Amino acid sequence: MKLLEIQSSPRGEFSDSISLTKSFIEACKFDNTSIVVDTLNVWHERLPEFDYEAIGAKYKAVKHETMTEAESNVWERMQSLIQRFQNAD
């Protein structure tokens, strides 16, 4: 089983929600040692801007049109993030 842990607290190691989530995950892993955790911390992750290139990339992807280099780069990054969500159970 693969879990996606999303950390969004800017408090980091002082965050109660992160501490609680880590305790929950450890309890789950105690019962199921096959659990793999992918942690996505929004403060440490290189999230793409939702700007002109991102919007252009989205519409061109839907229409299967050729993207500019900037659009291709941001689309690849967005797809990488989406894959993390899709890989999680």
Short mmCIF file of C-alpha atoms in Angstrom, two decimals:
data_model
loop_
_atom_site.label_atom_id
_atom_site.label_comp_id
_atom_site.label_asym_id
_atom_site.label_seq_id
_atom_site.Cartn_x
_atom_site.Cartn_y
_atom_site.Cartn_z
CA MET A 1 0.00 0.00 0.00
CA LYS A 2 1.28 3.45 -0.89
CA LEU A 3 0.21 6.55 1.04
CA LEU A 4 0.68 10.13 -0.05
CA GLU A 5 1.26 12.30 3.01
CA ILE A 6 0.69 15.96 2.19
CA GLN A 7 2.32 18.34 4.64
CA SER A 8 1.05 21.91 4.35
CA SER A 9 1.94 23.42 7.70
CA PRO A 10 4.61 26.13 7.57
CA ARG A 11 5.55 25.23 11.17
CA GLY A 12 7.53 22.16 10.09
CA GLU A 13 8.82 20.17 13.05
CA PHE A 14 6.71 22.33 15.41
CA SER A 15 3.46 21.45 13.63
CA ASP A 16 0.88 19.53 15.63
CA SER A 17 -0.85 18.30 12.45
CA ILE A 18 2.40 16.89 11.03
CA SER A 19 3.19 15.24 14.36
CA LEU A 20 -0.29 13.72 14.56
CA THR A 21 -0.11 12.48 10.97
CA LYS A 22 3.30 10.89 11.56
CA SER A 23 1.93 9.10 14.65
CA PHE A 24 -1.05 7.85 12.64
CA ILE A 25 1.20 6.59 9.84
CA GLU A 26 3.51 4.82 12.29
CA ALA A 27 0.49 3.10 13.88
CA CYS A 28 -0.70 2.01 10.44
CA LYS A 29 2.77 0.71 9.57
CA PHE A 30 2.81 -1.29 12.80
CA ASP A 31 -0.23 -3.21 11.54
CA ASN A 32 0.84 -3.28 7.89
CA THR A 33 4.58 -3.30 7.25
CA SER A 34 4.08 -3.08 3.47
CA ILE A 35 2.96 0.57 3.69
CA VAL A 36 5.20 2.95 1.76
CA VAL A 37 4.85 6.68 2.39
CA ASP A 38 5.51 9.43 -0.15
CA THR A 39 5.68 12.77 1.68
CA LEU A 40 4.83 15.89 -0.28
CA ASN A 41 5.69 19.00 1.74
CA VAL A 42 4.26 22.00 -0.09
CA TRP A 43 6.86 24.29 1.51
CA HIS A 44 9.81 22.25 0.25
CA GLU A 45 8.40 21.12 -3.09
CA ARG A 46 9.09 23.00 -6.31
CA LEU A 47 5.44 23.56 -7.23
CA PRO A 48 4.87 25.08 -10.66
CA GLU A 49 3.33 28.52 -10.96
CA PHE A 50 -0.16 28.50 -12.41
CA ASP A 51 0.71 31.12 -14.97
CA TYR A 52 0.45 31.76 -18.71
CA GLU A 53 2.65 28.76 -19.61
CA ALA A 54 0.77 26.41 -17.29
CA ILE A 55 -2.62 27.40 -18.66
CA GLY A 56 -1.33 27.20 -22.23
CA ALA A 57 0.16 23.77 -21.54
CA LYS A 58 -3.11 22.48 -20.08
CA TYR A 59 -5.17 23.56 -23.07
CA LYS A 60 -2.60 22.32 -25.58
CA ALA A 61 -2.39 18.95 -23.81
CA VAL A 62 -6.17 18.55 -23.94
CA LYS A 63 -6.18 19.42 -27.65
CA HIS A 64 -2.99 17.39 -28.35
CA GLU A 65 -1.29 20.49 -29.75
CA THR A 66 2.43 21.23 -29.84
CA MET A 67 3.69 23.09 -26.76
CA THR A 68 6.40 25.69 -26.46
CA GLU A 69 9.51 24.72 -24.50
CA ALA A 70 8.27 26.65 -21.44
CA GLU A 71 4.86 24.96 -21.66
CA SER A 72 6.46 21.53 -22.04
CA ASN A 73 8.63 22.11 -18.98
CA VAL A 74 5.75 23.17 -16.75
CA TRP A 75 3.50 20.39 -18.12
CA GLU A 76 6.15 17.79 -17.35
CA ARG A 77 6.43 19.10 -13.79
CA MET A 78 2.64 19.09 -13.34
CA GLN A 79 2.45 15.53 -14.68
CA SER A 80 5.14 14.45 -12.22
CA LEU A 81 3.10 15.83 -9.32
CA ILE A 82 -0.13 14.31 -10.65
CA GLN A 83 1.62 10.93 -10.88
CA ARG A 84 2.36 11.06 -7.15
CA PHE A 85 -1.36 11.37 -6.44
CA GLN A 86 -2.25 8.63 -8.91
CA ASN A 87 0.35 6.25 -7.46
CA ALA A 88 -1.12 6.52 -3.97
CA ASP A 89 -3.74 4.11 -2.72
#
